[in-house]
Short mmCIF file of C-alpha atoms (C1' of nucleotides) in Angstrom, two decimals:
data_model
loop_
_atom_site.label_atom_id
_atom_site.label_comp_id
_atom_site.label_asym_id
_atom_site.label_seq_id
_atom_site.Cartn_x
_atom_site.Cartn_y
_atom_site.Cartn_z
CA MET A 1 60.61 33.63 -61.52
CA ALA A 2 59.45 31.01 -59.07
CA ASN A 3 58.07 32.23 -55.78
CA ARG A 4 59.59 31.39 -52.42
CA PHE A 5 57.33 28.44 -51.84
CA ILE A 6 58.39 26.81 -55.07
CA GLN A 7 62.01 27.68 -54.43
CA LYS A 8 61.83 26.01 -51.07
CA LEU A 9 60.26 22.84 -52.47
CA GLN A 10 62.91 22.73 -55.15
CA GLY A 11 65.46 22.56 -52.38
CA PHE A 12 63.81 19.39 -51.10
CA ALA A 13 63.19 17.46 -54.29
CA ASP A 14 63.74 17.80 -58.01
CA LEU A 15 60.51 19.19 -59.34
CA THR A 16 59.54 18.52 -62.92
CA GLU A 17 58.71 21.42 -65.18
CA GLU A 18 55.06 20.45 -65.10
CA ALA A 19 55.09 20.35 -61.32
CA VAL A 20 56.54 23.83 -61.18
CA ALA A 21 53.96 25.04 -63.65
CA ALA A 22 51.15 23.52 -61.61
CA LEU A 23 52.49 25.01 -58.40
CA THR A 24 52.86 28.38 -60.06
CA ALA A 25 49.28 28.22 -61.23
CA ALA A 26 48.09 27.29 -57.77
CA THR A 27 49.94 30.15 -56.09
CA HIS A 28 49.80 32.92 -58.63
CA ARG A 29 47.28 35.13 -56.88
CA PRO A 30 48.25 35.78 -53.28
CA GLN A 31 46.10 37.73 -50.92
CA ASP A 32 47.31 40.63 -48.77
CA PHE A 33 47.04 40.47 -45.02
CA LYS A 34 47.70 43.06 -42.38
CA PRO A 35 49.61 42.19 -39.22
CA ARG A 36 47.76 40.39 -36.43
CA GLN A 37 45.13 38.87 -38.64
CA ASP A 38 44.04 35.34 -37.84
CA LEU A 39 44.07 33.11 -40.89
CA ILE A 40 42.35 30.31 -39.03
CA ARG A 41 41.50 29.81 -35.42
CA GLU A 42 41.57 27.00 -32.90
CA GLY A 43 38.32 25.08 -33.15
CA ASP A 44 37.72 26.04 -36.77
CA ARG A 45 37.19 23.36 -39.32
CA PRO A 46 40.44 23.10 -41.27
CA GLY A 47 40.02 24.51 -44.74
CA PRO A 48 42.60 25.31 -47.36
CA VAL A 49 46.35 24.97 -46.98
CA PHE A 50 47.97 28.35 -46.36
CA VAL A 51 51.22 29.25 -48.04
CA VAL A 52 53.15 32.31 -46.93
CA LEU A 53 54.80 34.01 -49.88
CA GLU A 54 55.86 37.20 -48.14
CA GLY A 55 55.80 38.32 -44.53
CA TRP A 56 55.74 36.31 -41.33
CA ALA A 57 53.06 34.36 -39.54
CA ILE A 58 52.89 32.32 -36.37
CA ARG A 59 51.22 29.20 -35.12
CA TYR A 60 49.98 29.79 -31.59
CA LYS A 61 47.66 28.55 -28.93
CA ALA A 62 45.75 30.90 -26.67
CA LEU A 63 45.33 29.96 -23.04
CA PRO A 64 42.37 30.61 -20.78
CA SER A 65 44.59 32.92 -18.72
CA GLY A 66 44.86 35.26 -21.68
CA SER A 67 48.47 34.49 -22.47
CA ARG A 68 49.52 32.60 -25.53
CA GLN A 69 52.28 30.31 -26.66
CA ILE A 70 53.76 30.54 -30.12
CA MET A 71 54.78 27.16 -31.49
CA ALA A 72 56.25 28.05 -34.84
CA PHE A 73 57.20 30.88 -37.10
CA LEU A 74 56.09 30.69 -40.70
CA MET A 75 58.47 32.52 -42.96
CA PRO A 76 58.18 33.20 -46.69
CA GLY A 77 57.91 29.88 -48.47
CA ASP A 78 56.45 28.03 -45.51
CA ALA A 79 53.12 26.24 -45.68
CA CYS A 80 50.93 25.03 -42.88
CA ASP A 81 50.53 21.28 -42.54
CA LEU A 82 49.29 19.84 -45.75
CA ASN A 83 47.17 17.15 -44.19
CA ILE A 84 45.81 19.07 -41.26
CA GLY A 85 42.51 18.70 -43.09
CA MET A 86 42.33 15.13 -41.91
CA LEU A 87 41.43 16.25 -38.42
CA ALA A 88 38.04 17.61 -37.56
CA GLU A 89 39.22 20.80 -35.87
CA MET A 90 42.23 23.04 -35.70
CA ASP A 91 44.03 22.58 -32.40
CA HIS A 92 45.79 25.93 -32.80
CA SER A 93 45.50 29.25 -34.58
CA ILE A 94 47.57 30.87 -37.29
CA GLN A 95 48.11 34.62 -37.39
CA THR A 96 50.17 37.07 -39.38
CA VAL A 97 52.76 39.11 -37.53
CA SER A 98 53.77 41.39 -40.37
CA PRO A 99 52.10 42.57 -43.57
CA SER A 100 51.96 39.41 -45.65
CA LYS A 101 51.09 37.94 -48.98
CA ILE A 102 49.45 34.59 -48.51
CA VAL A 103 47.93 32.05 -50.84
CA LYS A 104 45.12 29.70 -49.94
CA ILE A 105 45.18 26.41 -51.77
CA ALA A 106 42.03 24.35 -51.51
CA GLY A 107 42.53 20.95 -49.95
CA GLU A 108 41.46 19.08 -53.07
CA THR A 109 43.70 21.18 -55.26
CA MET A 110 46.64 20.38 -53.04
CA ASN A 111 45.79 16.70 -52.96
CA GLY A 112 45.43 16.67 -56.72
CA LEU A 113 48.79 18.38 -57.08
CA MET A 114 50.46 15.80 -54.90
CA MET A 115 48.79 12.90 -56.66
CA THR A 116 49.70 14.14 -60.10
CA HIS A 117 53.24 15.17 -59.19
CA PRO A 118 54.92 12.75 -56.81
CA SER A 119 57.92 15.06 -56.62
CA VAL A 120 55.69 17.69 -55.06
CA ALA A 121 54.39 15.20 -52.55
CA ARG A 122 57.92 14.18 -51.68
CA ALA A 123 59.04 17.76 -51.20
CA MET A 124 56.04 18.54 -49.03
CA TYR A 125 56.73 15.55 -46.82
CA VAL A 126 60.33 16.53 -46.35
CA ALA A 127 59.23 20.05 -45.52
CA GLN A 128 56.92 18.65 -42.91
CA LEU A 129 59.62 16.51 -41.39
CA VAL A 130 61.86 19.51 -41.12
CA ASP A 131 59.07 21.44 -39.40
CA GLU A 132 58.64 18.61 -36.97
CA GLY A 133 62.32 18.69 -36.16
CA THR A 134 62.02 22.39 -35.45
CA LEU A 135 59.07 21.65 -33.18
CA ARG A 136 61.18 19.18 -31.23
CA ALA A 137 64.02 21.65 -30.92
CA TRP A 138 61.51 24.16 -29.58
CA ILE A 139 60.55 21.73 -26.85
CA VAL A 140 64.14 21.26 -25.85
CA SER A 141 64.64 25.00 -25.62
CA LEU A 142 61.58 25.56 -23.50
CA GLY A 143 62.31 22.66 -21.23
CA ARG A 144 66.00 22.70 -20.66
CA ARG A 145 67.59 25.97 -21.63
CA GLY A 146 68.07 29.13 -19.62
CA SER A 147 66.69 32.38 -20.94
CA ALA A 148 69.84 33.66 -22.63
CA GLU A 149 70.43 30.31 -24.26
CA ARG A 150 66.85 30.22 -25.42
CA VAL A 151 66.90 33.64 -26.97
CA ALA A 152 70.25 33.07 -28.64
CA HIS A 153 69.09 29.72 -29.96
CA LEU A 154 65.94 31.14 -31.49
CA LEU A 155 67.78 34.03 -33.11
CA LEU A 156 70.25 31.61 -34.64
CA GLU A 157 67.51 29.32 -35.84
CA LEU A 158 65.69 32.19 -37.49
CA TYR A 159 68.88 33.52 -39.00
CA VAL A 160 69.75 30.12 -40.45
CA ARG A 161 66.30 29.81 -41.91
CA GLY A 162 66.60 33.32 -43.28
CA VAL A 163 69.84 32.42 -45.00
CA ARG A 164 68.34 29.29 -46.47
CA ILE A 165 65.42 31.11 -48.07
CA GLY A 166 67.54 34.02 -49.15
CA ILE A 167 66.11 36.81 -47.04
CA ALA A 168 69.36 37.27 -45.16
CA HIS A 169 72.17 39.43 -46.46
CA ASP A 170 75.61 38.82 -45.05
CA ASP A 171 75.11 38.82 -41.33
CA GLU A 172 71.75 40.56 -41.41
CA VAL A 173 68.22 39.31 -41.52
CA GLU A 174 64.92 41.13 -41.25
CA LEU A 175 63.11 40.08 -38.12
CA PRO A 176 59.77 41.83 -37.86
CA LEU A 177 59.12 40.49 -34.37
CA SER A 178 58.34 42.61 -31.38
CA GLN A 179 59.71 41.64 -28.00
CA VAL A 180 56.21 40.63 -27.00
CA VAL A 181 56.13 38.13 -29.85
CA LEU A 182 59.53 36.79 -28.90
CA ALA A 183 58.33 36.43 -25.33
CA ASP A 184 55.28 34.46 -26.44
CA ALA A 185 57.50 32.18 -28.47
CA LEU A 186 60.08 31.61 -25.78
CA GLY A 187 57.79 31.23 -22.82
CA MET A 188 59.04 34.23 -20.93
CA THR A 189 57.89 37.75 -20.15
CA PRO A 190 58.58 40.73 -22.42
CA VAL A 191 60.43 42.38 -19.56
CA HIS A 192 62.79 39.51 -19.22
CA ILE A 193 63.32 39.20 -22.96
CA ASN A 194 64.28 42.81 -22.98
CA ARG A 195 66.96 42.32 -20.39
CA VAL A 196 68.32 39.25 -22.07
CA LEU A 197 68.54 41.07 -25.39
CA GLN A 198 70.49 43.82 -23.72
CA GLU A 199 72.93 41.29 -22.38
CA LEU A 200 73.33 39.79 -25.81
CA ARG A 201 73.89 43.20 -27.33
CA GLN A 202 76.36 44.24 -24.68
CA SER A 203 78.29 41.04 -25.11
CA GLY A 204 78.77 42.09 -28.71
CA ALA A 205 77.08 39.02 -30.12
CA ILE A 206 74.21 40.73 -31.89
CA GLU A 207 72.61 43.95 -32.92
CA LEU A 208 68.83 44.05 -32.99
CA GLN A 209 66.68 47.05 -33.64
CA ARG A 210 63.76 48.14 -35.75
CA GLY A 211 63.15 44.69 -37.09
CA LEU A 212 66.70 44.07 -38.20
CA LEU A 213 68.89 41.42 -36.64
CA ARG A 214 72.61 41.47 -37.22
CA ILE A 215 74.85 38.66 -36.06
CA LEU A 216 78.06 40.35 -34.98
CA ASP A 217 79.78 37.38 -33.41
CA ALA A 218 78.33 34.11 -34.60
CA ALA A 219 80.78 32.04 -32.58
CA LYS A 220 79.88 33.80 -29.37
CA LEU A 221 76.17 33.57 -30.06
CA THR A 222 76.54 29.90 -30.83
CA ARG A 223 78.38 29.35 -27.59
CA ILE A 224 75.78 31.20 -25.57
CA SER A 225 72.98 29.28 -27.23
CA GLY A 226 74.40 25.91 -26.42
CA PHE A 227 73.93 25.16 -30.08
CA ASP A 228 75.45 21.77 -30.51
CA ASP A 229 78.42 22.60 -32.69
CA ASN A 230 77.32 20.05 -35.22
CA TYR A 231 73.66 20.90 -35.08
CA LEU A 232 73.66 23.63 -37.63
CA HIS A 233 75.95 21.84 -39.99
CA ARG A 234 74.29 18.52 -39.49
CA LYS A 235 70.95 20.09 -40.10
CA LEU A 236 71.97 21.54 -43.41
CA ARG A 237 73.51 18.28 -44.45
CA ALA A 238 70.38 16.45 -43.48
CA TYR A 239 68.29 18.63 -45.71
CA ARG A 240 70.52 18.34 -48.72
CA SER A 241 71.13 14.67 -48.62
CA SER A 242 67.50 13.76 -48.41
CA ASN A 243 67.34 11.48 -51.34
CA ILE A 244 64.17 9.48 -51.12
CA MET B 1 43.63 -11.25 -31.56
CA ALA B 2 45.08 -8.11 -33.10
CA ASN B 3 47.93 -6.44 -31.27
CA ARG B 4 47.75 -2.95 -29.84
CA PHE B 5 49.29 -1.36 -32.88
CA ILE B 6 46.65 -2.80 -35.17
CA GLN B 7 43.93 -1.95 -32.68
CA LYS B 8 45.08 1.63 -32.65
CA LEU B 9 45.16 1.91 -36.43
CA GLN B 10 41.70 0.42 -36.60
CA GLY B 11 40.55 3.32 -34.48
CA PHE B 12 41.81 5.73 -37.12
CA ALA B 13 40.58 4.10 -40.31
CA ASP B 14 38.62 1.07 -41.44
CA LEU B 15 41.25 -1.50 -42.23
CA THR B 16 40.48 -4.22 -44.73
CA GLU B 17 40.97 -7.83 -43.74
CA GLU B 18 43.99 -8.07 -45.98
CA ALA B 19 45.47 -4.98 -44.40
CA VAL B 20 45.06 -6.47 -40.95
CA ALA B 21 46.61 -9.70 -42.13
CA ALA B 22 49.57 -7.87 -43.63
CA LEU B 23 50.05 -5.82 -40.48
CA THR B 24 49.83 -8.94 -38.37
CA ALA B 25 52.48 -10.59 -40.49
CA ALA B 26 54.73 -7.58 -40.21
CA THR B 27 54.46 -7.40 -36.42
CA HIS B 28 54.21 -10.99 -35.37
CA ARG B 29 57.68 -11.37 -33.93
CA PRO B 30 58.43 -8.64 -31.41
CA GLN B 31 61.77 -8.31 -29.69
CA ASP B 32 62.26 -7.92 -25.94
CA PHE B 33 63.99 -4.88 -24.54
CA LYS B 34 65.10 -4.06 -21.06
CA PRO B 35 64.52 -0.61 -19.58
CA ARG B 36 66.87 2.20 -20.60
CA GLN B 37 67.92 0.68 -23.86
CA ASP B 38 68.38 3.02 -26.78
CA LEU B 39 66.57 1.83 -29.89
CA ILE B 40 68.19 4.46 -32.02
CA ARG B 41 70.32 7.45 -31.21
CA GLU B 42 70.62 11.02 -32.33
CA GLY B 43 72.93 11.16 -35.31
CA ASP B 44 72.21 7.59 -36.39
CA ARG B 45 71.01 6.90 -39.85
CA PRO B 46 67.29 6.21 -39.56
CA GLY B 47 66.55 2.56 -40.17
CA PRO B 48 63.38 0.63 -39.56
CA VAL B 49 60.16 1.95 -38.11
CA PHE B 50 59.78 0.96 -34.46
CA VAL B 51 56.44 -0.14 -33.12
CA VAL B 52 55.91 -0.50 -29.40
CA LEU B 53 53.66 -3.45 -28.63
CA GLU B 54 54.18 -3.56 -24.89
CA GLY B 55 55.95 -1.29 -22.45
CA TRP B 56 56.85 2.36 -22.68
CA ALA B 57 59.50 4.27 -24.58
CA ILE B 58 60.47 7.90 -24.91
CA ARG B 59 61.73 10.25 -27.55
CA TYR B 60 64.41 12.47 -26.07
CA LYS B 61 67.25 14.77 -26.85
CA ALA B 62 70.40 14.85 -24.79
CA LEU B 63 72.05 18.18 -24.13
CA PRO B 64 75.74 18.96 -23.85
CA SER B 65 75.18 19.83 -20.20
CA GLY B 66 74.25 16.22 -19.52
CA SER B 67 70.57 16.82 -18.96
CA ARG B 68 67.96 15.67 -21.38
CA GLN B 69 64.52 16.67 -22.56
CA ILE B 70 61.87 14.10 -23.28
CA MET B 71 59.61 15.10 -26.13
CA ALA B 72 57.14 12.25 -26.28
CA PHE B 73 56.04 9.08 -24.60
CA LEU B 74 55.51 6.04 -26.78
CA MET B 75 52.89 3.78 -25.29
CA PRO B 76 51.79 0.34 -26.49
CA GLY B 77 50.52 0.67 -30.04
CA ASP B 78 52.58 3.74 -30.84
CA ALA B 79 55.02 3.84 -33.72
CA CYS B 80 57.82 6.24 -34.38
CA ASP B 81 57.46 8.51 -37.39
CA LEU B 82 56.89 6.45 -40.47
CA ASN B 83 58.76 8.74 -42.79
CA ILE B 84 61.62 9.67 -40.54
CA GLY B 85 63.66 7.66 -42.97
CA MET B 86 63.50 10.52 -45.41
CA LEU B 87 65.98 12.51 -43.38
CA ALA B 88 69.64 11.68 -43.30
CA GLU B 89 70.02 11.51 -39.53
CA MET B 90 67.96 11.12 -36.44
CA ASP B 91 67.63 14.42 -34.64
CA HIS B 92 66.70 12.68 -31.42
CA SER B 93 67.00 9.36 -29.65
CA ILE B 94 64.44 6.75 -28.66
CA GLN B 95 64.81 4.72 -25.48
CA THR B 96 62.74 2.24 -23.52
CA VAL B 97 61.70 3.16 -20.01
CA SER B 98 60.18 -0.15 -19.00
CA PRO B 99 60.61 -3.73 -20.16
CA SER B 100 59.14 -3.68 -23.64
CA LYS B 101 58.20 -5.74 -26.63
CA ILE B 102 59.07 -3.87 -29.78
CA VAL B 103 58.84 -4.67 -33.46
CA LYS B 104 61.12 -3.30 -36.10
CA ILE B 105 59.55 -2.94 -39.52
CA ALA B 106 61.96 -2.30 -42.35
CA GLY B 107 61.38 0.95 -44.18
CA GLU B 108 60.59 -0.77 -47.48
CA THR B 109 58.19 -3.18 -45.82
CA MET B 110 56.34 -0.29 -44.28
CA ASN B 111 56.26 1.61 -47.53
CA GLY B 112 55.01 -1.45 -49.33
CA LEU B 113 52.30 -1.92 -46.75
CA MET B 114 51.14 1.63 -47.16
CA MET B 115 51.20 1.45 -50.94
CA THR B 116 49.27 -1.79 -51.06
CA HIS B 117 46.78 -0.82 -48.38
CA PRO B 118 45.70 2.79 -48.59
CA SER B 119 43.69 2.36 -45.43
CA VAL B 120 46.90 1.65 -43.56
CA ALA B 121 48.50 4.74 -45.01
CA ARG B 122 45.52 6.82 -43.98
CA ALA B 123 45.55 5.45 -40.45
CA MET B 124 49.27 6.09 -40.12
CA TYR B 125 48.89 9.67 -41.27
CA VAL B 126 46.14 10.33 -38.81
CA ALA B 127 48.26 8.80 -36.08
CA GLN B 128 51.04 11.13 -37.01
CA LEU B 129 48.78 14.15 -36.96
CA VAL B 130 47.63 13.22 -33.51
CA ASP B 131 51.23 12.90 -32.38
CA GLU B 132 51.96 16.31 -33.76
CA GLY B 133 49.06 17.75 -31.83
CA THR B 134 50.48 16.21 -28.68
CA LEU B 135 53.83 17.76 -29.51
CA ARG B 136 52.22 21.17 -29.77
CA ALA B 137 50.41 20.71 -26.49
CA TRP B 138 53.74 19.83 -24.92
CA ILE B 139 55.16 23.14 -26.09
CA VAL B 140 52.30 25.04 -24.56
CA SER B 141 52.82 23.26 -21.26
CA LEU B 142 56.51 23.96 -21.15
CA GLY B 143 56.15 27.56 -22.18
CA ARG B 144 53.14 28.84 -20.39
CA ARG B 145 52.06 26.62 -17.55
CA GLY B 146 53.17 26.59 -13.94
CA SER B 147 54.65 23.44 -12.51
CA ALA B 148 51.49 22.07 -10.90
CA GLU B 149 49.49 22.74 -14.03
CA ARG B 150 52.16 21.04 -16.08
CA VAL B 151 52.29 17.92 -14.01
CA ALA B 152 48.52 17.64 -13.80
CA HIS B 153 48.22 18.17 -17.52
CA LEU B 154 50.70 15.45 -18.35
CA LEU B 155 49.09 12.97 -15.99
CA LEU B 156 45.71 13.64 -17.54
CA GLU B 157 47.11 13.31 -21.03
CA LEU B 158 48.70 9.99 -20.20
CA TYR B 159 45.58 8.77 -18.47
CA VAL B 160 43.43 9.68 -21.45
CA ARG B 161 45.78 7.88 -23.77
CA GLY B 162 45.78 4.92 -21.44
CA VAL B 163 42.01 4.79 -21.55
CA ARG B 164 42.00 4.98 -25.30
CA ILE B 165 44.33 2.05 -25.76
CA GLY B 166 42.70 0.05 -23.03
CA ILE B 167 45.50 -0.14 -20.47
CA ALA B 168 43.50 1.87 -17.95
CA HIS B 169 41.01 0.25 -15.62
CA ASP B 170 38.40 2.51 -14.07
CA ASP B 171 40.38 5.40 -12.68
CA GLU B 172 43.70 3.60 -12.68
CA VAL B 173 46.48 3.40 -15.18
CA GLU B 174 49.92 1.87 -15.00
CA LEU B 175 52.56 4.55 -15.22
CA PRO B 176 56.04 3.01 -15.11
CA LEU B 177 57.71 6.41 -14.93
CA SER B 178 60.15 7.47 -12.26
CA GLN B 179 60.08 11.03 -11.01
CA VAL B 180 63.32 11.60 -12.85
CA VAL B 181 61.65 10.67 -16.11
CA LEU B 182 58.72 12.94 -15.36
CA ALA B 183 61.18 15.73 -14.59
CA ASP B 184 62.94 15.23 -17.91
CA ALA B 185 59.61 15.36 -19.69
CA LEU B 186 58.30 18.44 -17.92
CA GLY B 187 61.46 20.50 -17.91
CA MET B 188 61.84 20.63 -14.17
CA THR B 189 64.02 19.06 -11.50
CA PRO B 190 63.17 15.77 -9.80
CA VAL B 191 63.12 17.57 -6.49
CA HIS B 192 60.49 19.97 -7.65
CA ILE B 193 58.41 17.26 -9.29
CA ASN B 194 58.41 15.47 -6.01
CA ARG B 195 56.99 18.44 -4.17
CA VAL B 196 54.36 19.08 -6.80
CA LEU B 197 53.24 15.47 -6.69
CA GLN B 198 52.88 15.74 -2.94
CA GLU B 199 50.65 18.75 -3.38
CA LEU B 200 48.52 16.90 -5.89
CA ARG B 201 48.23 13.94 -3.58
CA GLN B 202 47.38 16.08 -0.58
CA SER B 203 44.75 17.91 -2.55
CA GLY B 204 43.09 14.56 -3.06
CA ALA B 205 43.29 14.74 -6.82
CA ILE B 206 45.48 11.73 -7.41
CA GLU B 207 47.23 8.76 -5.94
CA LEU B 208 50.56 7.78 -7.44
CA GLN B 209 52.89 5.12 -6.20
CA ARG B 210 54.86 2.17 -7.45
CA GLY B 211 54.03 2.84 -11.06
CA LEU B 212 50.30 3.09 -10.58
CA LEU B 213 48.39 6.32 -11.11
CA ARG B 214 44.89 6.67 -9.79
CA ILE B 215 42.74 9.66 -10.62
CA LEU B 216 40.74 10.32 -7.47
CA ASP B 217 39.16 13.60 -8.44
CA ALA B 218 39.20 14.11 -12.18
CA ALA B 219 37.36 17.42 -11.96
CA LYS B 220 39.89 18.84 -9.55
CA LEU B 221 42.83 17.58 -11.57
CA THR B 222 41.32 19.06 -14.68
CA ARG B 223 40.89 22.39 -12.94
CA ILE B 224 44.46 22.39 -11.68
CA SER B 225 45.80 21.48 -15.09
CA GLY B 226 44.07 24.31 -16.86
CA PHE B 227 42.82 21.67 -19.24
CA ASP B 228 40.49 23.52 -21.50
CA ASP B 229 37.18 21.98 -20.54
CA ASN B 230 36.49 21.15 -24.13
CA TYR B 231 39.97 19.96 -24.93
CA LEU B 232 39.58 16.38 -23.92
CA HIS B 233 36.19 16.02 -25.43
CA ARG B 234 37.12 17.89 -28.54
CA LYS B 235 40.14 15.77 -28.94
CA LEU B 236 38.22 12.55 -28.81
CA ARG B 237 35.70 13.91 -31.24
CA ALA B 238 38.46 14.98 -33.55
CA TYR B 239 39.84 11.48 -33.64
CA ARG B 240 36.55 9.79 -34.29
CA SER B 241 35.27 12.10 -36.95
CA SER B 242 38.40 11.91 -39.02
CA ASN B 243 36.84 10.84 -42.24
CA ILE B 244 39.28 11.43 -45.00
"C1'" DC C 1 51.73 67.36 -32.12
"C1'" DG C 2 49.06 64.06 -29.92
"C1'" DT C 3 48.53 59.13 -30.23
"C1'" DT C 4 50.04 54.65 -30.17
"C1'" DA C 5 52.76 50.71 -30.05
"C1'" DC C 6 56.91 49.26 -28.50
"C1'" DA C 7 61.07 49.34 -25.64
"C1'" DT C 8 63.33 50.21 -21.26
"C1'" DT C 9 64.14 50.64 -16.21
"C1'" DG C 10 63.62 49.70 -11.18
"C1'" DA C 11 62.21 47.28 -7.06
"C1'" DG C 12 60.35 43.65 -4.75
"C1'" DG C 13 58.16 39.04 -4.77
"C1'" DT C 14 57.72 34.06 -6.25
"C1'" DT C 15 58.98 30.13 -8.29
"C1'" DT C 16 62.16 26.97 -9.15
"C1'" DC C 17 66.83 25.27 -8.73
"C1'" DT C 18 71.01 23.52 -6.31
"C1'" DC C 19 73.23 21.07 -3.02
"C1'" DA C 20 73.29 17.87 0.41
"C1'" DA C 21 71.47 14.62 3.40
"C1'" DG C 22 68.35 11.01 4.93
"C1'" DC C 23 64.74 7.63 3.93
"C1'" DT C 24 62.30 3.46 1.90
"C1'" DG C 25 61.49 -0.83 -0.22
"C1'" DA C 26 62.75 -4.41 -3.37
"C1'" DG C 27 66.21 -7.47 -4.57
"C1'" DT C 28 70.66 -10.19 -3.40
"C1'" DG C 29 74.19 -12.87 -1.48
"C1'" DG C 30 75.56 -15.05 2.72
"C1'" DC D 1 66.32 -14.97 7.51
"C1'" DC D 2 69.47 -11.26 7.84
"C1'" DA D 3 72.52 -7.62 6.53
"C1'" DC D 4 73.64 -5.13 2.45
"C1'" DT D 5 72.95 -2.54 -1.72
"C1'" DC D 6 70.91 0.33 -4.87
"C1'" DA D 7 67.58 2.93 -7.18
"C1'" DG D 8 64.18 5.91 -6.32
"C1'" DC D 9 61.82 8.98 -3.20
"C1'" DT D 10 61.69 12.66 0.37
"C1'" DT D 11 63.18 16.72 3.08
"C1'" DG D 12 65.50 21.16 4.25
"C1'" DA D 13 67.78 25.47 3.47
"C1'" DG D 14 69.82 28.90 0.82
"C1'" DA D 15 70.62 30.80 -3.94
"C1'" DA D 16 69.37 32.01 -8.52
"C1'" DA D 17 66.30 32.87 -12.18
"C1'" DC D 18 62.40 34.84 -13.56
"C1'" DC D 19 58.06 37.33 -12.84
"C1'" DT D 20 54.94 41.23 -11.50
"C1'" DC D 21 53.76 45.77 -11.17
"C1'" DA D 22 54.36 50.24 -12.36
"C1'" DA D 23 56.48 54.00 -14.37
"C1'" DT D 24 59.15 56.27 -18.02
"C1'" DG D 25 61.29 56.69 -22.56
"C1'" DT D 26 61.09 56.73 -27.72
"C1'" DA D 27 60.15 56.41 -32.55
"C1'" DA D 28 56.65 56.12 -36.17
"C1'" DC D 29 52.45 57.90 -37.96
"C1'" DG D 30 48.33 60.33 -39.08
#
DNA sequence: CGTTACATTGAGGTTTCTCAAGCTGAGTGG
DNA sequence: CCACTCAGCTTGAGAAACCTCAATGTAACG
């Protein structure tokens, strides 16, 4: 059975059998990582492409003050930028947040794969575009949304992504993120996150404990988040109808 | 003489003569735009690639509440994502902020250019990577920096970009951005921006009036901004040593 | 059964926002 | 050449959101 990375790419483009075989070969021996391990750090020379097969990782930037800002969550199936190798240095770090299985694909291998199998290249580009869209949404959240909106929006985003990659069941998704991690992602303090989560729980919109998020009232959560009603739907449509 | 777009690409990769000629042909007839004109809007089907030859534009997202968040400034020479056309809909809008000369390059034309001239493709990819880095820096600012830091950081970023594309003279750069625009970019209110700018002026770090920014004390501004001392330098190095 | 990481609570302080008014300078029609 | 207008900038005061510090609670784990 194809791994999550391949499954995800198949959602973005029709992969030939050979492409799938090549991808399988390139990702067949993942490496285990414990939580809080840096895969690569700001300032490092970019090396291989990382592909998360199981577990969660984050992209983050550490600040001189000691705090950090998380810029993206990498869920099973996600890869870090394929062509980051073009730059001389990493401008951010990547770290696991939960026990993970991760594959390193050498830059040349990846390039070769994309050259030989245009469908792979296409799928990777679409994946990157989607990531960029998420990055832009992140900016909007940080800049123009209140704390409750922000939290609700992130939870929804993660839930939607969980559904898409099949790690969500009904209204539940595993979310191995501490409140500190959420705070670093949302640009707020852990204390404040905590209070916001309580509000959300008391409003009956969600349940969240021990790494398990349950959406109790999706409509309410959507309303709180200021999720443009069409956003979710539009987003899904956008993915599917990519036809280049 | 090559236009700013071509100049910028030349900074990212060695373009062949034919490539320059093809780019020149593709960008030789720009169109004039007044300020505050949308080039393309959220929800639209992506069409041509836009290239800003003169003037400034912004990427932004409008929120239901009526406010908006700016996610990027497009300065002369900048192009919007080359492969945005792969997605079904724009997830953000692009608008001019000052009188501008802008070229539209049809998607197929652009693709053809990149196929025929690999050096163009390479330069465009590097440009995109750089943009992504800027996007990530934006997130850090919004999430983890105080207002003075944020403003200082943006001004420095814009100044550095101005220097790179040659629209800065000594310590001055034209900045046709109202305080409202700055507020929309930095996730704060115009009122607060105003007060922060006054602080920066009174500290002797900058002068800013009638669309002209002057850096009076770069060291001080850098300190205020929390600009990682190496960041600027590293960034420049990263651009230059891109050698793939 | 202590240790440890994470979550929760309270109180007070700061930053930033909101609202509302006044100011300035460039352009415009008389 | 003078009102007049309008967009953008500035100022003040009170309110709200969010942070800081510091303590306490709680579940998992060796």
